Short mmCIF file of N, CA and C in Angstrom, two decimals:
data_model
loop_
_atom_site.label_atom_id
_atom_site.label_comp_id
_atom_site.label_asym_id
_atom_site.label_seq_id
_atom_site.Cartn_x
_atom_site.Cartn_y
_atom_site.Cartn_z
N MET A 1 -19.30 12.53 -4.88
CA MET A 1 -19.07 11.90 -6.16
C MET A 1 -17.29 12.55 -6.78
N VAL A 2 -17.19 11.59 -6.95
CA VAL A 2 -15.48 11.88 -6.96
C VAL A 2 -15.86 11.89 -9.01
N SER A 3 -15.00 12.81 -9.13
CA SER A 3 -15.64 13.07 -10.33
C SER A 3 -14.80 12.88 -11.29
N ARG A 4 -14.66 12.58 -12.49
CA ARG A 4 -14.41 11.14 -13.45
C ARG A 4 -13.90 11.87 -15.12
N SER A 5 -13.18 11.18 -15.61
CA SER A 5 -13.15 12.30 -17.27
C SER A 5 -13.58 11.24 -17.70
N ALA A 6 -14.41 11.16 -19.44
CA ALA A 6 -14.55 10.05 -19.43
C ALA A 6 -13.78 9.61 -20.43
N GLU A 7 -12.93 10.41 -20.49
CA GLU A 7 -10.96 9.41 -21.27
C GLU A 7 -10.91 8.36 -20.46
N PRO A 8 -10.22 7.03 -20.97
CA PRO A 8 -9.31 6.35 -20.86
C PRO A 8 -8.27 6.63 -19.22
N ARG A 9 -7.32 6.64 -18.58
CA ARG A 9 -7.07 6.31 -18.41
C ARG A 9 -5.28 5.69 -18.44
N ALA A 10 -4.03 5.67 -18.36
CA ALA A 10 -3.16 5.17 -18.78
C ALA A 10 -1.87 5.94 -17.87
N GLY A 11 -1.06 5.26 -17.16
CA GLY A 11 -0.31 4.92 -16.46
C GLY A 11 1.56 5.18 -17.47
N ASN A 12 2.03 4.27 -17.24
CA ASN A 12 3.87 5.30 -17.47
C ASN A 12 3.76 3.51 -18.56
N GLY A 13 2.87 3.75 -19.74
CA GLY A 13 3.07 3.20 -20.54
C GLY A 13 3.12 2.17 -20.51
N SER A 14 3.64 1.18 -19.14
CA SER A 14 2.83 -0.35 -19.17
C SER A 14 1.71 0.00 -19.13
N SER A 15 1.15 0.25 -17.82
CA SER A 15 -0.50 0.46 -17.08
C SER A 15 -1.01 0.17 -17.37
N PRO A 16 -2.05 -0.61 -17.31
CA PRO A 16 -3.97 -1.23 -18.09
C PRO A 16 -3.98 0.31 -17.99
N THR A 17 -5.03 0.70 -19.48
CA THR A 17 -5.91 1.36 -19.08
C THR A 17 -7.19 1.32 -18.93
N ILE A 18 -7.27 2.61 -17.41
CA ILE A 18 -8.77 1.74 -16.79
C ILE A 18 -9.94 3.18 -17.22
N ASP A 19 -11.01 2.34 -17.55
CA ASP A 19 -11.37 3.20 -18.41
C ASP A 19 -12.99 4.89 -16.92
N ALA A 20 -13.84 4.53 -17.52
CA ALA A 20 -14.53 5.56 -16.26
C ALA A 20 -15.56 3.96 -15.24
N VAL A 21 -15.69 3.38 -16.30
CA VAL A 21 -16.76 2.34 -15.48
C VAL A 21 -15.49 1.36 -14.64
N SER A 22 -14.90 1.38 -14.96
CA SER A 22 -14.03 0.29 -14.11
C SER A 22 -13.73 1.13 -12.97
N LEU A 23 -13.54 2.68 -14.03
CA LEU A 23 -13.03 3.55 -12.27
C LEU A 23 -14.00 3.94 -11.49
N ALA A 24 -15.18 4.27 -11.99
CA ALA A 24 -16.33 4.02 -10.49
C ALA A 24 -16.75 2.47 -9.46
N ILE A 25 -16.45 0.60 -10.72
CA ILE A 25 -16.45 -0.40 -9.48
C ILE A 25 -15.40 0.30 -8.50
N ILE A 26 -14.04 0.99 -8.62
CA ILE A 26 -13.31 0.38 -7.78
C ILE A 26 -13.64 1.88 -7.16
N GLU A 27 -14.35 2.73 -7.19
CA GLU A 27 -14.28 3.30 -6.28
C GLU A 27 -16.18 1.91 -5.15
N GLN A 28 -16.41 2.32 -5.70
CA GLN A 28 -17.37 1.24 -5.01
C GLN A 28 -16.91 -0.33 -4.64
N LEU A 29 -15.75 -0.46 -4.80
CA LEU A 29 -15.93 -1.69 -3.63
C LEU A 29 -14.63 -0.83 -3.06
N GLN A 30 -13.61 0.45 -2.88
CA GLN A 30 -13.27 0.65 -1.40
C GLN A 30 -13.72 2.13 -0.66
N GLU A 31 -15.23 1.88 -1.19
CA GLU A 31 -16.29 1.81 -0.39
C GLU A 31 -16.44 1.70 0.76
N ASP A 32 -16.90 0.07 0.06
CA ASP A 32 -17.14 -1.23 0.79
C ASP A 32 -16.94 -2.89 -0.18
N GLY A 33 -15.76 -3.56 0.25
CA GLY A 33 -14.56 -4.36 -0.26
C GLY A 33 -15.21 -5.35 -0.57
N ARG A 34 -16.73 -5.00 0.33
CA ARG A 34 -17.16 -6.68 0.55
C ARG A 34 -19.27 -6.54 -0.16
N ARG A 35 -19.30 -5.43 -1.34
CA ARG A 35 -20.59 -4.52 -1.95
C ARG A 35 -20.36 -6.06 -2.64
N PRO A 36 -21.81 -6.30 -3.02
CA PRO A 36 -22.02 -7.85 -4.27
C PRO A 36 -21.73 -6.99 -4.98
N TYR A 37 -21.54 -8.09 -6.38
CA TYR A 37 -21.26 -7.55 -7.42
C TYR A 37 -22.62 -6.87 -7.85
N ALA A 38 -23.71 -7.41 -7.51
CA ALA A 38 -25.25 -6.78 -8.48
C ALA A 38 -25.76 -5.12 -7.74
N ALA A 39 -25.30 -5.02 -6.57
CA ALA A 39 -24.94 -4.13 -6.31
C ALA A 39 -23.90 -3.34 -7.05
N ILE A 40 -23.37 -3.28 -7.06
CA ILE A 40 -22.03 -2.43 -7.93
C ILE A 40 -22.17 -2.39 -9.25
N GLY A 41 -23.09 -3.35 -10.05
CA GLY A 41 -24.19 -3.26 -11.69
C GLY A 41 -25.13 -2.18 -11.47
N LYS A 42 -26.28 -2.50 -10.35
CA LYS A 42 -26.96 -0.99 -10.70
C LYS A 42 -26.26 -0.29 -10.24
N ALA A 43 -25.02 0.62 -9.71
CA ALA A 43 -24.59 2.04 -9.41
C ALA A 43 -23.69 2.66 -10.86
N VAL A 44 -23.27 1.39 -10.76
CA VAL A 44 -22.57 1.80 -12.77
C VAL A 44 -23.14 1.37 -14.24
N GLY A 45 -24.15 0.53 -13.88
CA GLY A 45 -24.74 0.26 -14.79
C GLY A 45 -24.57 -0.71 -16.37
N LEU A 46 -23.59 -1.75 -14.96
CA LEU A 46 -23.35 -3.12 -15.63
C LEU A 46 -24.91 -4.21 -15.32
N SER A 47 -24.57 -5.26 -15.06
CA SER A 47 -25.41 -6.84 -14.67
C SER A 47 -23.99 -7.01 -14.04
N GLU A 48 -24.60 -7.97 -12.82
CA GLU A 48 -23.33 -8.71 -11.59
C GLU A 48 -22.17 -9.08 -12.49
N ALA A 49 -22.66 -9.82 -13.48
CA ALA A 49 -21.75 -11.12 -14.58
C ALA A 49 -20.26 -10.48 -14.76
N ALA A 50 -21.29 -8.83 -15.92
CA ALA A 50 -20.43 -7.51 -15.97
C ALA A 50 -19.03 -7.41 -15.08
N VAL A 51 -20.01 -6.71 -13.57
CA VAL A 51 -18.96 -6.69 -12.68
C VAL A 51 -17.75 -7.85 -12.28
N ARG A 52 -18.33 -8.72 -12.14
CA ARG A 52 -17.86 -10.12 -11.72
C ARG A 52 -16.03 -10.10 -12.90
N GLN A 53 -16.43 -9.89 -13.56
CA GLN A 53 -15.71 -10.34 -14.95
C GLN A 53 -14.31 -8.42 -15.11
N ARG A 54 -15.06 -7.68 -15.33
CA ARG A 54 -13.77 -6.87 -14.40
C ARG A 54 -13.45 -6.24 -13.42
N VAL A 55 -13.91 -6.80 -12.38
CA VAL A 55 -13.37 -6.64 -11.62
C VAL A 55 -12.17 -7.96 -11.56
N GLN A 56 -12.41 -9.33 -11.33
CA GLN A 56 -11.19 -9.90 -12.19
C GLN A 56 -10.45 -9.61 -12.85
N LYS A 57 -10.68 -9.22 -13.78
CA LYS A 57 -9.41 -7.95 -14.51
C LYS A 57 -8.85 -7.73 -14.31
N LEU A 58 -9.48 -6.47 -13.77
CA LEU A 58 -8.17 -5.68 -12.32
C LEU A 58 -7.21 -6.39 -11.23
N LEU A 59 -7.61 -7.48 -10.87
CA LEU A 59 -7.07 -8.18 -9.64
C LEU A 59 -6.21 -8.62 -10.62
N ASP A 60 -6.32 -9.48 -11.88
CA ASP A 60 -5.37 -10.13 -12.50
C ASP A 60 -4.18 -9.38 -12.93
N GLN A 61 -4.80 -7.53 -13.61
CA GLN A 61 -3.27 -6.68 -14.23
C GLN A 61 -3.35 -6.13 -12.36
N GLY A 62 -3.22 -6.57 -11.26
CA GLY A 62 -2.69 -6.30 -10.37
C GLY A 62 -2.95 -4.13 -10.67
N VAL A 63 -3.59 -4.37 -11.46
CA VAL A 63 -4.72 -2.40 -10.68
C VAL A 63 -5.78 -2.73 -9.67
N MET A 64 -5.58 -3.43 -8.87
CA MET A 64 -6.09 -2.57 -7.15
C MET A 64 -7.05 -4.49 -7.18
N GLN A 65 -5.98 -4.98 -5.52
CA GLN A 65 -6.42 -6.20 -4.48
C GLN A 65 -7.61 -5.15 -3.24
N ILE A 66 -7.82 -6.49 -3.20
CA ILE A 66 -8.94 -6.51 -1.82
C ILE A 66 -8.70 -7.76 -0.84
N VAL A 67 -8.91 -6.54 -0.28
CA VAL A 67 -8.07 -6.89 1.32
C VAL A 67 -8.41 -6.53 2.42
N ALA A 68 -8.03 -7.55 3.51
CA ALA A 68 -9.08 -6.56 5.32
C ALA A 68 -8.31 -5.50 5.37
N VAL A 69 -8.21 -4.56 5.82
CA VAL A 69 -7.68 -3.65 6.98
C VAL A 69 -7.30 -3.31 8.06
N THR A 70 -6.75 -4.11 8.95
CA THR A 70 -6.50 -3.49 10.18
C THR A 70 -5.62 -2.38 10.78
N ASP A 71 -6.34 -2.27 11.72
CA ASP A 71 -5.70 -1.21 12.84
C ASP A 71 -4.31 -2.83 13.53
N PRO A 72 -3.34 -2.02 13.26
CA PRO A 72 -1.94 -2.71 14.27
C PRO A 72 -2.15 -3.25 15.57
N LEU A 73 -2.57 -1.85 15.70
CA LEU A 73 -3.03 -2.11 17.96
C LEU A 73 -3.40 -2.97 17.98
N THR A 74 -4.52 -3.07 17.58
CA THR A 74 -6.05 -4.59 17.71
C THR A 74 -4.95 -5.86 17.69
N VAL A 75 -4.64 -5.85 16.66
CA VAL A 75 -4.11 -7.32 16.12
C VAL A 75 -2.53 -7.53 17.33
N GLY A 76 -1.82 -6.55 18.10
CA GLY A 76 -0.74 -7.34 18.91
C GLY A 76 0.50 -6.80 17.42
N PHE A 77 0.63 -5.87 17.26
CA PHE A 77 1.62 -5.19 16.50
C PHE A 77 1.08 -3.51 17.68
N ARG A 78 1.79 -2.86 18.36
CA ARG A 78 2.18 -1.77 18.47
C ARG A 78 3.36 -0.73 18.79
N ARG A 79 4.34 -1.49 17.66
CA ARG A 79 4.77 0.03 17.69
C ARG A 79 5.36 0.06 16.25
N GLN A 80 5.23 0.81 15.22
CA GLN A 80 5.07 1.62 14.00
C GLN A 80 6.15 2.37 13.52
N ALA A 81 6.90 2.84 12.31
CA ALA A 81 7.49 2.99 12.60
C ALA A 81 8.13 3.37 10.60
N MET A 82 7.76 4.39 10.98
CA MET A 82 8.39 5.30 9.13
C MET A 82 10.58 5.15 9.21
N VAL A 83 11.44 4.90 8.59
CA VAL A 83 12.38 4.29 8.40
C VAL A 83 12.80 5.11 6.86
N GLY A 84 13.55 6.26 6.89
CA GLY A 84 14.05 7.02 5.31
C GLY A 84 15.44 5.97 5.42
N ILE A 85 16.63 5.61 4.36
CA ILE A 85 17.69 5.15 3.93
C ILE A 85 18.69 5.53 3.15
N ASN A 86 18.96 5.57 3.27
CA ASN A 86 20.45 6.20 2.29
C ASN A 86 21.28 4.68 1.63
N VAL A 87 21.30 4.84 0.43
CA VAL A 87 22.00 3.79 0.18
C VAL A 87 22.81 3.98 -0.75
N GLU A 88 24.33 3.18 -0.75
CA GLU A 88 25.65 3.67 -1.33
C GLU A 88 25.52 2.50 -3.18
N GLY A 89 25.51 3.24 -4.24
CA GLY A 89 25.02 2.07 -5.73
C GLY A 89 23.55 1.73 -5.60
N ASP A 90 23.16 1.10 -6.27
CA ASP A 90 22.28 0.45 -6.45
C ASP A 90 21.34 0.25 -5.76
N LEU A 91 19.96 1.15 -6.05
CA LEU A 91 18.78 1.07 -5.05
C LEU A 91 18.14 -0.91 -5.07
N ASP A 92 18.22 -1.30 -6.20
CA ASP A 92 17.10 -2.09 -6.69
C ASP A 92 17.41 -3.42 -5.63
N PRO A 93 18.47 -4.12 -5.39
CA PRO A 93 19.28 -5.15 -4.54
C PRO A 93 18.33 -4.59 -2.16
N VAL A 94 18.39 -3.22 -3.14
CA VAL A 94 18.00 -2.86 -1.19
C VAL A 94 17.17 -3.28 -1.04
N ALA A 95 16.29 -2.31 -2.09
CA ALA A 95 15.19 -2.84 -2.03
C ALA A 95 14.14 -4.47 -1.94
N ASP A 96 14.43 -4.64 -2.83
CA ASP A 96 14.44 -5.29 -3.13
C ASP A 96 13.84 -6.95 -1.40
N ALA A 97 15.38 -6.25 -0.69
CA ALA A 97 15.80 -6.96 0.06
C ALA A 97 14.53 -6.40 1.13
N LEU A 98 14.62 -5.70 1.36
CA LEU A 98 13.31 -4.79 2.31
C LEU A 98 11.74 -5.94 1.90
N THR A 99 11.77 -6.12 0.96
CA THR A 99 10.03 -5.47 0.82
C THR A 99 10.63 -7.27 0.35
N ALA A 100 11.11 -8.24 0.93
CA ALA A 100 11.06 -9.03 1.05
C ALA A 100 10.64 -9.71 3.19
N MET A 101 11.41 -8.35 3.86
CA MET A 101 10.67 -8.53 4.56
C MET A 101 9.46 -8.72 6.01
N THR A 102 8.85 -9.98 6.70
CA THR A 102 7.23 -9.51 6.84
C THR A 102 6.81 -8.29 7.91
N GLU A 103 7.91 -8.07 8.80
CA GLU A 103 7.78 -6.16 9.18
C GLU A 103 7.62 -4.94 7.31
N CYS A 104 8.27 -4.76 5.91
CA CYS A 104 8.15 -3.78 5.99
C CYS A 104 7.07 -4.25 5.25
N GLU A 105 5.90 -2.99 5.52
CA GLU A 105 4.74 -3.20 4.99
C GLU A 105 4.98 -2.22 3.85
N TYR A 106 5.47 -1.55 3.66
CA TYR A 106 5.02 -0.66 2.06
C TYR A 106 7.06 0.00 1.89
N VAL A 107 7.27 -0.16 0.92
CA VAL A 107 8.91 0.33 0.40
C VAL A 107 8.69 1.49 -0.76
N VAL A 108 9.15 2.09 -0.83
CA VAL A 108 9.69 3.05 -1.98
C VAL A 108 10.92 3.59 -2.37
N MET A 109 10.97 4.19 -3.19
CA MET A 109 12.12 4.84 -3.45
C MET A 109 11.43 5.46 -3.62
N THR A 110 12.89 7.08 -3.84
CA THR A 110 11.97 8.70 -3.45
C THR A 110 13.39 9.55 -4.10
N ALA A 111 12.74 10.11 -4.10
CA ALA A 111 13.56 11.39 -4.66
C ALA A 111 13.37 12.64 -3.54
N GLY A 112 14.81 13.10 -3.14
CA GLY A 112 15.51 13.98 -1.87
C GLY A 112 15.65 13.15 -0.99
N SER A 113 15.97 13.52 0.94
CA SER A 113 16.54 13.07 1.02
C SER A 113 16.84 12.23 1.64
N PHE A 114 16.01 11.17 1.22
CA PHE A 114 15.73 9.80 1.52
C PHE A 114 16.74 8.90 0.30
N ASP A 115 16.56 7.83 0.20
CA ASP A 115 16.29 6.88 -1.38
C ASP A 115 15.19 6.07 -1.41
N LEU A 116 15.54 5.71 0.52
CA LEU A 116 14.20 4.81 0.39
C LEU A 116 12.99 4.65 1.53
N MET A 117 11.69 4.59 1.20
CA MET A 117 11.11 4.52 2.61
C MET A 117 10.18 4.12 2.70
N VAL A 118 10.35 4.05 4.08
CA VAL A 118 10.33 2.41 4.26
C VAL A 118 9.14 2.25 5.45
N GLU A 119 7.71 1.89 5.53
CA GLU A 119 6.84 1.46 6.25
C GLU A 119 6.92 -0.04 7.32
N ILE A 120 7.15 -0.30 8.86
CA ILE A 120 7.45 -0.75 9.53
C ILE A 120 6.92 -0.82 10.68
N VAL A 121 5.91 -2.15 10.61
CA VAL A 121 4.77 -2.66 11.69
C VAL A 121 5.60 -3.91 12.97
N CYS A 122 5.29 -3.29 13.98
CA CYS A 122 6.60 -4.84 14.75
C CYS A 122 4.69 -3.99 16.01
N GLU A 123 5.61 -5.68 16.48
CA GLU A 123 5.27 -6.01 17.90
C GLU A 123 5.15 -4.86 19.05
N ASP A 124 6.52 -4.73 18.94
CA ASP A 124 7.94 -3.60 20.36
C ASP A 124 8.53 -2.27 19.96
N ASP A 125 8.58 -1.90 20.49
CA ASP A 125 10.04 -1.79 20.43
C ASP A 125 11.24 -2.66 20.61
N ASP A 126 10.90 -3.72 20.78
CA ASP A 126 12.84 -4.67 21.17
C ASP A 126 12.49 -5.13 19.46
N HIS A 127 11.87 -5.39 18.71
CA HIS A 127 11.53 -6.33 17.36
C HIS A 127 11.56 -5.05 16.54
N LEU A 128 11.36 -3.66 17.02
CA LEU A 128 11.68 -2.81 16.46
C LEU A 128 13.38 -1.98 15.75
N LEU A 129 13.66 -2.08 17.18
CA LEU A 129 14.93 -2.51 16.74
C LEU A 129 15.65 -3.36 16.46
N GLU A 130 15.39 -4.63 16.67
CA GLU A 130 15.84 -5.75 15.90
C GLU A 130 16.07 -5.69 14.77
N VAL A 131 14.82 -5.78 13.33
CA VAL A 131 14.37 -5.09 12.10
C VAL A 131 15.86 -4.08 12.84
N ILE A 132 15.54 -2.57 12.66
CA ILE A 132 16.16 -1.72 12.01
C ILE A 132 17.64 -1.86 12.49
N ASN A 133 17.93 -2.48 12.98
CA ASN A 133 19.37 -2.96 13.98
C ASN A 133 20.32 -4.07 13.26
N LYS A 134 19.48 -5.39 13.01
CA LYS A 134 20.38 -6.01 13.20
C LYS A 134 20.09 -6.34 11.37
N ARG A 135 18.99 -5.67 10.70
CA ARG A 135 18.59 -6.61 9.39
C ARG A 135 18.28 -5.19 8.64
N ILE A 136 18.05 -4.19 8.40
CA ILE A 136 18.03 -3.38 7.40
C ILE A 136 19.59 -2.99 7.73
N ARG A 137 19.86 -2.18 8.98
CA ARG A 137 21.31 -1.87 8.54
C ARG A 137 22.53 -2.81 7.87
N THR A 138 22.54 -3.22 8.70
CA THR A 138 22.91 -4.94 8.01
C THR A 138 23.21 -5.18 6.59
N LEU A 139 22.29 -4.85 5.51
CA LEU A 139 22.38 -4.69 3.82
C LEU A 139 22.96 -4.67 3.43
N PRO A 140 24.05 -4.92 2.42
CA PRO A 140 24.94 -4.53 1.35
C PRO A 140 24.88 -2.92 0.98
N GLY A 141 25.48 -1.95 1.02
CA GLY A 141 25.13 -0.74 0.42
C GLY A 141 23.50 0.47 1.15
N VAL A 142 23.12 -0.37 2.56
CA VAL A 142 22.63 0.50 3.44
C VAL A 142 23.75 1.56 3.55
N ARG A 143 23.36 2.98 3.86
CA ARG A 143 24.70 4.02 4.55
C ARG A 143 24.06 4.09 5.69
N SER A 144 22.94 5.22 5.80
CA SER A 144 22.38 5.14 6.51
C SER A 144 21.23 5.11 6.85
N THR A 145 19.92 5.36 8.52
CA THR A 145 18.43 5.23 8.74
C THR A 145 18.26 6.50 9.04
N GLU A 146 17.32 7.18 9.02
CA GLU A 146 16.63 7.70 10.32
C GLU A 146 15.34 7.02 10.02
N SER A 147 14.60 6.50 11.82
CA SER A 147 13.63 6.27 12.18
C SER A 147 13.13 7.10 12.29
N PHE A 148 11.23 7.32 11.67
CA PHE A 148 10.05 8.25 12.77
C PHE A 148 9.53 6.93 12.96
N VAL A 149 8.91 6.74 14.31
CA VAL A 149 8.42 6.06 14.77
C VAL A 149 7.06 6.48 15.53
N TYR A 150 6.59 6.07 14.81
CA TYR A 150 4.75 6.24 15.09
C TYR A 150 4.35 7.10 16.81
N LEU A 151 3.75 7.86 17.20
CA LEU A 151 2.95 8.23 18.47
C LEU A 151 1.56 7.64 18.06
N LYS A 152 0.73 7.96 17.13
CA LYS A 152 -0.24 7.81 17.09
C LYS A 152 -0.77 8.26 15.61
N LEU A 153 -1.24 7.48 14.99
CA LEU A 153 -1.67 6.99 14.26
C LEU A 153 -3.46 8.36 13.50
N LYS A 154 -3.68 9.07 13.33
CA LYS A 154 -5.23 10.27 12.71
C LYS A 154 -5.60 10.05 12.23
N LYS A 155 -4.82 9.05 10.67
CA LYS A 155 -5.29 8.89 9.92
C LYS A 155 -5.54 7.88 8.41
N GLN A 156 -5.96 6.48 8.26
CA GLN A 156 -5.58 5.48 7.56
C GLN A 156 -6.49 5.56 6.47
N THR A 157 -6.37 6.35 5.26
CA THR A 157 -6.79 5.81 3.73
C THR A 157 -6.51 5.14 3.16
N TYR A 158 -7.10 4.57 2.07
CA TYR A 158 -7.18 3.87 0.76
C TYR A 158 -7.88 4.78 -0.52
N MET A 159 -8.13 4.96 -0.96
CA MET A 159 -9.26 5.94 -1.28
C MET A 159 -9.33 6.11 -2.79
N TRP A 160 -7.91 6.85 -2.60
CA TRP A 160 -7.03 7.72 -3.32
C TRP A 160 -7.14 7.35 -5.13
N GLY A 161 -7.54 6.42 -5.22
CA GLY A 161 -7.75 4.40 -6.52
C GLY A 161 -8.38 6.31 -7.70
N THR A 162 -10.07 6.84 -7.28
CA THR A 162 -9.75 7.36 -8.14
C THR A 162 -9.95 8.78 -8.03
N ARG A 163 -9.81 9.32 -7.92
CA ARG A 163 -9.67 11.26 -7.95
C ARG A 163 -8.84 11.73 -9.43
#
């Protein structure tokens, strides 16, 4: 069982406050995103209606999403890579352009060797080359890229939300 503080969690000023009950609901949904609200209610001490209302509020606030996570290999995407990108000038326009690309599943601004890190999911090596060479490297402000091609994915979880 994940330990939780009784104190509400607040983010960096503009983030919604998340109390222990909401954290428990998130934990239940991370274990099984299709778990019935009635079962979640029993586990967290709320009615089904109260759970439904809290889940909707968490979704509306952007605190969480409920999605089906697939293994890219099983649905036709044979190549994944993490790409480190160095940018000249403002990062926002480059990050915005990357977030608009369907192949970019994860875009984060970083401190360190790279300004941006982007996870790319492609059909094959030709598709990956096209995305990096023709679309990312040609963005205004992109100074350099370094690609880290995935050979084998050993672990992928989404359970950090309640630790």
